[in-house]
mmCIF file of C-alpha atoms in Angstrom:
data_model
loop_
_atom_site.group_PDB
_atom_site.id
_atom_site.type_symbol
_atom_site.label_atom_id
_atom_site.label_comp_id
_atom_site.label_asym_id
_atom_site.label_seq_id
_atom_site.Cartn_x
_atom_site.Cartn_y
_atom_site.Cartn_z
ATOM 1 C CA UNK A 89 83.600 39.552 51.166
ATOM 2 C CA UNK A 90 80.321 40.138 49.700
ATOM 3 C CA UNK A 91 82.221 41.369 46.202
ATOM 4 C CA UNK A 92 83.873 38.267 46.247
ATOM 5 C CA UNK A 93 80.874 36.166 46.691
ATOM 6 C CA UNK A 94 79.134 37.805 43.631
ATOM 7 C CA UNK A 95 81.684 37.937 41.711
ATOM 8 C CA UNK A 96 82.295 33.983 41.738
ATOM 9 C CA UNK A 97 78.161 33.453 41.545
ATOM 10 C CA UNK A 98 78.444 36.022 38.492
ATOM 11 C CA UNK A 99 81.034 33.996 36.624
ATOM 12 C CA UNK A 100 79.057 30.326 37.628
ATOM 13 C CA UNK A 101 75.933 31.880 36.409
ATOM 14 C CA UNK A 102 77.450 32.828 33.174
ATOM 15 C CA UNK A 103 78.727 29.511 32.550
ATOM 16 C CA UNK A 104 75.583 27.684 33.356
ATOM 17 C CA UNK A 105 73.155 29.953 31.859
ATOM 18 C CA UNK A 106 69.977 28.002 31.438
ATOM 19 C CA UNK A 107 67.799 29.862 28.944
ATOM 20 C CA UNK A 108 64.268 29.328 31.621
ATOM 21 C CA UNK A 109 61.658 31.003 29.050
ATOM 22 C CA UNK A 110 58.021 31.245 29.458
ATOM 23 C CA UNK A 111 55.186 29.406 27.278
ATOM 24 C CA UNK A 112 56.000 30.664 23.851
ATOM 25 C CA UNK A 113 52.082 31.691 23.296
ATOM 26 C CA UNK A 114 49.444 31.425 25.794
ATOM 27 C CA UNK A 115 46.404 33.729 26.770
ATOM 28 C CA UNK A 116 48.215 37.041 27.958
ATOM 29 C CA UNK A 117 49.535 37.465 24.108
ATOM 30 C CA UNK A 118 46.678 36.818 22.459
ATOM 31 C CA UNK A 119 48.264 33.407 20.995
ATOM 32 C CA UNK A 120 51.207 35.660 19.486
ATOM 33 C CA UNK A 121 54.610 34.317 20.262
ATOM 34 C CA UNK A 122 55.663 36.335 23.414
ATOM 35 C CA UNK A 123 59.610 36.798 22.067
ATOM 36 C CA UNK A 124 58.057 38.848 18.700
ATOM 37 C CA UNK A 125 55.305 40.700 20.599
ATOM 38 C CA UNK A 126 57.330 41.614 23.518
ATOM 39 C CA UNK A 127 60.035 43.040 21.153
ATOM 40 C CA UNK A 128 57.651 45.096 19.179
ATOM 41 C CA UNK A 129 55.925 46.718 22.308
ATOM 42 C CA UNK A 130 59.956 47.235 23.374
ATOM 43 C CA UNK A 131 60.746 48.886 19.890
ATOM 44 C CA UNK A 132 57.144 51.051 19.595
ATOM 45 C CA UNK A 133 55.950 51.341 23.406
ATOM 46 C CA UNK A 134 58.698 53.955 24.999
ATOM 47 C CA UNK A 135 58.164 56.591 26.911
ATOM 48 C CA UNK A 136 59.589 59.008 24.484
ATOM 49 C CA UNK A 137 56.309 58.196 22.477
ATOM 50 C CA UNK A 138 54.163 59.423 25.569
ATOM 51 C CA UNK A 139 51.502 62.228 25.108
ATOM 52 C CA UNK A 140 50.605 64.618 27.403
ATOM 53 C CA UNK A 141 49.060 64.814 30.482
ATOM 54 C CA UNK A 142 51.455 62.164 31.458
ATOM 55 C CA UNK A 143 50.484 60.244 34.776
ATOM 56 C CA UNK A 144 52.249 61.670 38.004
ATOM 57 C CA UNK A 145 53.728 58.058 38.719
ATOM 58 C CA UNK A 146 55.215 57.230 35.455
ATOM 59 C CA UNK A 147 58.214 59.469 35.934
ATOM 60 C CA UNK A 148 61.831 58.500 37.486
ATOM 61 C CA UNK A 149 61.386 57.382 41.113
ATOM 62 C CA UNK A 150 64.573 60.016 42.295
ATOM 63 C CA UNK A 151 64.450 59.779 45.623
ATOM 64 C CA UNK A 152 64.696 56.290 47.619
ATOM 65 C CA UNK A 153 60.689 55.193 48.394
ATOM 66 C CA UNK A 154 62.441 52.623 50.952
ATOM 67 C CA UNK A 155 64.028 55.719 53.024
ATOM 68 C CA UNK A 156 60.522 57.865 53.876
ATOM 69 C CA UNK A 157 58.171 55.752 56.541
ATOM 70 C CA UNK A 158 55.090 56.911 55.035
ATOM 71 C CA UNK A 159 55.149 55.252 51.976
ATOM 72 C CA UNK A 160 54.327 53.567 50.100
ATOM 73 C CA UNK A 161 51.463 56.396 49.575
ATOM 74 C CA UNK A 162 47.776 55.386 50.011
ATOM 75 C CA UNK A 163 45.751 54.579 46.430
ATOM 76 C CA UNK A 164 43.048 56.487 46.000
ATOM 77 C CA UNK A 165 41.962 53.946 43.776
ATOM 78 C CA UNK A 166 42.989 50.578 44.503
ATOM 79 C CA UNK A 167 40.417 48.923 41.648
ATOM 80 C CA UNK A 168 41.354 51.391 39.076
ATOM 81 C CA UNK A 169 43.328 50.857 35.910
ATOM 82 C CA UNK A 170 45.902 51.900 33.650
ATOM 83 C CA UNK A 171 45.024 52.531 30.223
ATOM 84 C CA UNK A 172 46.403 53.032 26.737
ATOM 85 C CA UNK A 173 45.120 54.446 23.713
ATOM 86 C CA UNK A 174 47.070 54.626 20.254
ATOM 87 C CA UNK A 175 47.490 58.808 19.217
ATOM 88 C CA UNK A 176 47.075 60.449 15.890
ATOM 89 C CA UNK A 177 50.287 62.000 15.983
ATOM 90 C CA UNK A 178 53.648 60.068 14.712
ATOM 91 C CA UNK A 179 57.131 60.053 15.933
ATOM 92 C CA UNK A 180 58.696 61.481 12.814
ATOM 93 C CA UNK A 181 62.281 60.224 13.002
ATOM 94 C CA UNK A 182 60.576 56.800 13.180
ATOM 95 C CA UNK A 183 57.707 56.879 11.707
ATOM 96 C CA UNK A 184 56.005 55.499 15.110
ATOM 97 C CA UNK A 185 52.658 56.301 16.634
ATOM 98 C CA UNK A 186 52.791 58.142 19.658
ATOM 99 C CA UNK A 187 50.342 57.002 22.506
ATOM 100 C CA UNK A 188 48.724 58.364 25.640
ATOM 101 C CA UNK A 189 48.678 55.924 29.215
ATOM 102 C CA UNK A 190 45.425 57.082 31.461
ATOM 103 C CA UNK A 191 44.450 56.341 34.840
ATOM 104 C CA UNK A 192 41.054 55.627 35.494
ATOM 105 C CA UNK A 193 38.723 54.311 38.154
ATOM 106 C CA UNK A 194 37.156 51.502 36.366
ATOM 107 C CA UNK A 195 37.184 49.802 33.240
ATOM 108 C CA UNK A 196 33.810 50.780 31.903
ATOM 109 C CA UNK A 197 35.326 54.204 31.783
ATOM 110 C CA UNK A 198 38.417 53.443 30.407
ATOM 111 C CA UNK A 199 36.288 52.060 27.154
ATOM 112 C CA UNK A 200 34.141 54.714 27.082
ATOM 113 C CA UNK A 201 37.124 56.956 26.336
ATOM 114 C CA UNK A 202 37.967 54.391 23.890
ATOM 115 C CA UNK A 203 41.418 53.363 26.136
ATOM 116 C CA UNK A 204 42.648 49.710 26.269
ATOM 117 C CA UNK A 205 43.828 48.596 29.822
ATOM 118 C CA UNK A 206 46.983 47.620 29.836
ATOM 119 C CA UNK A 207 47.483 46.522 33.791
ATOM 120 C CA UNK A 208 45.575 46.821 37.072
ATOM 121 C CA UNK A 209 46.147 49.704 39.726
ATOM 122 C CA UNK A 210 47.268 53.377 38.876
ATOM 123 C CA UNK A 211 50.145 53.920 36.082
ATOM 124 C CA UNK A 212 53.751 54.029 37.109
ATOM 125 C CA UNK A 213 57.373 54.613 35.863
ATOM 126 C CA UNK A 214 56.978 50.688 34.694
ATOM 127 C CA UNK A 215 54.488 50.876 32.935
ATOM 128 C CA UNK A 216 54.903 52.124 29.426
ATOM 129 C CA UNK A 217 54.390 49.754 26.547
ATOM 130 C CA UNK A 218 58.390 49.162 26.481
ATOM 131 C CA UNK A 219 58.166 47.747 30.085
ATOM 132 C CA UNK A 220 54.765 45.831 28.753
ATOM 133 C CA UNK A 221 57.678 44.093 26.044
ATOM 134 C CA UNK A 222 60.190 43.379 28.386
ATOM 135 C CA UNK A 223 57.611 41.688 30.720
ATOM 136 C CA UNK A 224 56.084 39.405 28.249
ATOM 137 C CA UNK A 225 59.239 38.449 26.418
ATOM 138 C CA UNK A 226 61.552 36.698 28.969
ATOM 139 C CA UNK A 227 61.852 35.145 31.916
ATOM 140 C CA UNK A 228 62.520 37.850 34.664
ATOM 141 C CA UNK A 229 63.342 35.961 37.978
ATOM 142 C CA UNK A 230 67.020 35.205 36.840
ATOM 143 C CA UNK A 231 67.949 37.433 35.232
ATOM 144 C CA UNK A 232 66.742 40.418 37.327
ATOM 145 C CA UNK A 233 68.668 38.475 40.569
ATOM 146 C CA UNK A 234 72.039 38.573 38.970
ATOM 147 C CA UNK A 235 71.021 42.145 38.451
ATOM 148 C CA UNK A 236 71.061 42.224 42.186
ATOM 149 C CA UNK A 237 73.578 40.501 42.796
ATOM 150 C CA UNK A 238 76.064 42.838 40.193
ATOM 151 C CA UNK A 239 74.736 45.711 42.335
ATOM 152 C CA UNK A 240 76.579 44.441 45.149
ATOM 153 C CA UNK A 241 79.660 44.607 42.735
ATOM 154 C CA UNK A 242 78.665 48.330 41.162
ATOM 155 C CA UNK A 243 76.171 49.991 41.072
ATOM 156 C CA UNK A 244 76.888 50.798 37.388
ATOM 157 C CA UNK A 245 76.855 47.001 36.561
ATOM 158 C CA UNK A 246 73.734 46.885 38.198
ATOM 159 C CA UNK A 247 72.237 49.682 35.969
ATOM 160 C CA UNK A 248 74.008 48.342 32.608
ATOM 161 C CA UNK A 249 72.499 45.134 33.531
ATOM 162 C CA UNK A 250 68.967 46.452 33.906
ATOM 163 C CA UNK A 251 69.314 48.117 31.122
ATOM 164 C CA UNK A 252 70.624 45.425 28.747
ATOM 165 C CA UNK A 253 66.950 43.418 29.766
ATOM 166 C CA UNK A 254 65.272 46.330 28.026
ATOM 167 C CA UNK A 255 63.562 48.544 30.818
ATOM 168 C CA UNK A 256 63.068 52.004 29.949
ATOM 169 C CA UNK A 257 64.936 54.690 32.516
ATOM 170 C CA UNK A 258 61.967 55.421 34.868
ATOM 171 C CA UNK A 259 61.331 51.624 35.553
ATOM 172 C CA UNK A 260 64.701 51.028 35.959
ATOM 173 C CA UNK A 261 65.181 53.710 38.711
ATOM 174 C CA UNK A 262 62.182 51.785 40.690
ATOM 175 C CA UNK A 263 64.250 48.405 40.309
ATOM 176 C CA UNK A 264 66.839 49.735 41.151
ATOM 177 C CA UNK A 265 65.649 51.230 44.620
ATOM 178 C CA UNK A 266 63.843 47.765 45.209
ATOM 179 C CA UNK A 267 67.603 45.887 44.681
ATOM 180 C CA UNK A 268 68.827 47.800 46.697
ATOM 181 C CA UNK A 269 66.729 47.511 49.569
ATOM 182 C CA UNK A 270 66.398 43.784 49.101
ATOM 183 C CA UNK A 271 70.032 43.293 49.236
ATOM 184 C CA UNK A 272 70.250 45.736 52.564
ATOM 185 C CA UNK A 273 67.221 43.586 54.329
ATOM 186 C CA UNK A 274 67.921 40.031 53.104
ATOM 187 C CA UNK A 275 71.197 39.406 51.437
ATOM 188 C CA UNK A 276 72.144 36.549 53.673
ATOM 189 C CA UNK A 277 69.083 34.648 53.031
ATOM 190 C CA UNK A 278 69.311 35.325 49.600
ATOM 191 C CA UNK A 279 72.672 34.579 48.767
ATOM 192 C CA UNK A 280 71.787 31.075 50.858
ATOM 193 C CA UNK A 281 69.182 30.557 48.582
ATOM 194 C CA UNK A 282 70.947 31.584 45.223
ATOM 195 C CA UNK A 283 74.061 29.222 46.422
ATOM 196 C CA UNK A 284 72.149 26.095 47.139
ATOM 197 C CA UNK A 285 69.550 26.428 44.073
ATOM 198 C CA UNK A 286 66.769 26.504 46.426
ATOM 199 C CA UNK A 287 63.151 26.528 43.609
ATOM 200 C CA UNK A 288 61.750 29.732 43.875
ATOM 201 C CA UNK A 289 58.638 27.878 45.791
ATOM 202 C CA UNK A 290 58.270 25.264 48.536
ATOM 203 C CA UNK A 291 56.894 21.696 48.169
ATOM 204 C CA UNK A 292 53.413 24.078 49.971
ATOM 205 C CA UNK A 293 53.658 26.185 47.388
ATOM 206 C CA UNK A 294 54.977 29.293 48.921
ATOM 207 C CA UNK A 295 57.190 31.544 47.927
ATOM 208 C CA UNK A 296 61.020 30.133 49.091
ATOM 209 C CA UNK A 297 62.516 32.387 51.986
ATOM 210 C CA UNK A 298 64.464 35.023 49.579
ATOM 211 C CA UNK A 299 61.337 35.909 47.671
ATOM 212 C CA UNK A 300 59.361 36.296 50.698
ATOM 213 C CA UNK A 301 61.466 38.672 52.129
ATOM 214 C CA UNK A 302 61.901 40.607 49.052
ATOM 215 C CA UNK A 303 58.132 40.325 49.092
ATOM 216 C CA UNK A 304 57.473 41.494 52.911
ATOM 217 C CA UNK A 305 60.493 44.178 52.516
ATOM 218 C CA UNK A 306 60.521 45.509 48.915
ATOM 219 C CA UNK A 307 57.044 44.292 47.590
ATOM 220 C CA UNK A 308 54.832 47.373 48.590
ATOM 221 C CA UNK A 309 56.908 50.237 47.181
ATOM 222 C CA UNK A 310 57.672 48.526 44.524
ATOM 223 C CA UNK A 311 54.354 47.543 43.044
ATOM 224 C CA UNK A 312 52.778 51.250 43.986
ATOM 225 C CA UNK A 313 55.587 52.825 42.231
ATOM 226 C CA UNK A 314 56.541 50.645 39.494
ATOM 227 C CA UNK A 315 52.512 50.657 38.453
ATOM 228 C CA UNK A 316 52.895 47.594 36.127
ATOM 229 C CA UNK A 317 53.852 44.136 37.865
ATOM 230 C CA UNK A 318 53.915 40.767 35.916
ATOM 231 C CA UNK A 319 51.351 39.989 38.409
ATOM 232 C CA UNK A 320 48.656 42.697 37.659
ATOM 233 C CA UNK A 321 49.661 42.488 34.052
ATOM 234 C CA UNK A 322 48.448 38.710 33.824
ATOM 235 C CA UNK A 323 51.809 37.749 32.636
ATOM 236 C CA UNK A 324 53.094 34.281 34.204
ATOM 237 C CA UNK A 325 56.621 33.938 35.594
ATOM 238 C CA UNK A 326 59.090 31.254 37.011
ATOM 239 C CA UNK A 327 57.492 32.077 40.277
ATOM 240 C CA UNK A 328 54.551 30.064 41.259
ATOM 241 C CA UNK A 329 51.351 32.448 42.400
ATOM 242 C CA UNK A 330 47.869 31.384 43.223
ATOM 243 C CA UNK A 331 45.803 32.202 40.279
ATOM 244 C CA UNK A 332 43.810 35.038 42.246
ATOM 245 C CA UNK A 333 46.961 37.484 42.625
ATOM 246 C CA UNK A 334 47.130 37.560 38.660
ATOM 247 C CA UNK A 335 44.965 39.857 36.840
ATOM 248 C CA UNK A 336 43.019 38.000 33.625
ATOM 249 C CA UNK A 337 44.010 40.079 30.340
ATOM 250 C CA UNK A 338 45.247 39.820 27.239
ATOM 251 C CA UNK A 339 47.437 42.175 25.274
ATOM 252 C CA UNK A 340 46.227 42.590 22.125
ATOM 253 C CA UNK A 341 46.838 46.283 21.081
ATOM 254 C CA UNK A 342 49.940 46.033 18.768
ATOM 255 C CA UNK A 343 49.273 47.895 15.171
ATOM 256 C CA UNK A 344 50.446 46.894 11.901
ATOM 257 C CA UNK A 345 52.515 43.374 11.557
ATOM 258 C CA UNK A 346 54.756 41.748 14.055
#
């Protein structure tokens, strides 16, 4: 039953799809126009380019977070940062600069080491530069749902779809997990919500009764492990946050021309 339902709010949502993009330019791109910077950081930020030491975090999340009780794992330093700096070396079949992400405990460190921060809280298997791009250049909240919702269908569909949005392979095993365990703990209200076009917040402001529960159930492993959110990235979304839960920053460490 649940195939079927997908399947007929697949082929609706291909019919009606309603292109919902974010401000062209605003202060997270540095004025750029989000659809051309996002696809350069896509095209020179994966983690094929990464030098070692490598964070711990950014690697494939294998094994379901959802399934051990203990995590997500304790921070050992929730106010830190995860940095980038460009390398010296070059990606020879490319011609590409290679570049090195860095956790550190505050910012004032990660510019003495001459890093750039690229989001708040430790690195994770989201947060290469390629994740950065596919971040800043769309509109997630849609497209990331029917993501969910193919899951249901195959899990294969759900991974082709994730992919075809642009994520590298680590963050995509992180979504993955966090589908799954949002459409284990709230499907019903979900699929509710989908069906009736419920906004993603209430008249209050809050987050409508899907996202909640994706953000009571799914929310805390997903943001440890994931490392980059739009949130702590300072990149807006469809979803309406209170300004305090976004981190102020600008992305401004491209090289060469657009």
């Amino acid at each position: 039953m649940r195939t079927l339902l997908c399947l007929c709010l697949f082929l609706a949502w291909a019919q009606n799809v309603d292109a919902k993009s974010l401000t062209p330019e605003v202060r997270d791109t540095c004025g750029q126009n989000r659809t051309v910077l996002g696809n350069w950081f896509i095209i020179h930020g994966g983690p094929d380019l990464l030098e070692e030491p490598i964070p711990y975090y950014t690697a494939p999340v294998e094994d379901d977070p959802y399934q051990n009780p203990d995590f997500p794992p304790e921070d050992p330093n929730p106010d830190g940062v995860c940095s980038m700096k460009w390398s010296d070396s070059i990606e020879s079949s490319t011609g590409h600069k290679k570049y090195f992400l860095k956790n550190f405990t505050n910012i004032a460190d990660s510019e003495a080491e001459g890093f750039t921060v690229t989001h708040a809280g430790h690195c994770g298997a989201c947060s290469t530069l390629q994740d950065l791009g596919v971040y800043i250049r769309q509109n997630l909240t849609d497209s990331t749902r029917m993501c969910g919702f193919l899951g249901t269908v195959s899990h294969a569909l759900m991974r082709d779809c994730l992919m075809s949005l642009g994520f590298s392979l680590p963050c995509i095993t992180i979504w993955e997990w966090n589908i799954l365990n949002t459409k284990d703990k709230c499907f019903d209200v979900c699929l509710l919500s989908y069906v009736t076009g419920e906004p993603n917040n209430k008249p209050d402001g809050t987050l409508n009764d899907c996202l909640q529960c994706d953000e009571d159930k799914s929310g805390p492993n997903f943001q440890f492990f994931s490392g980059r959110t739009r949130r702590n990235s300072g990149i807006p979304s469809a979803i309406q946050r209170p300004p305090d839960q976004f981190y102020d920053m600008e992305h401004c460490y491209w090289y060469g021309d657009l």
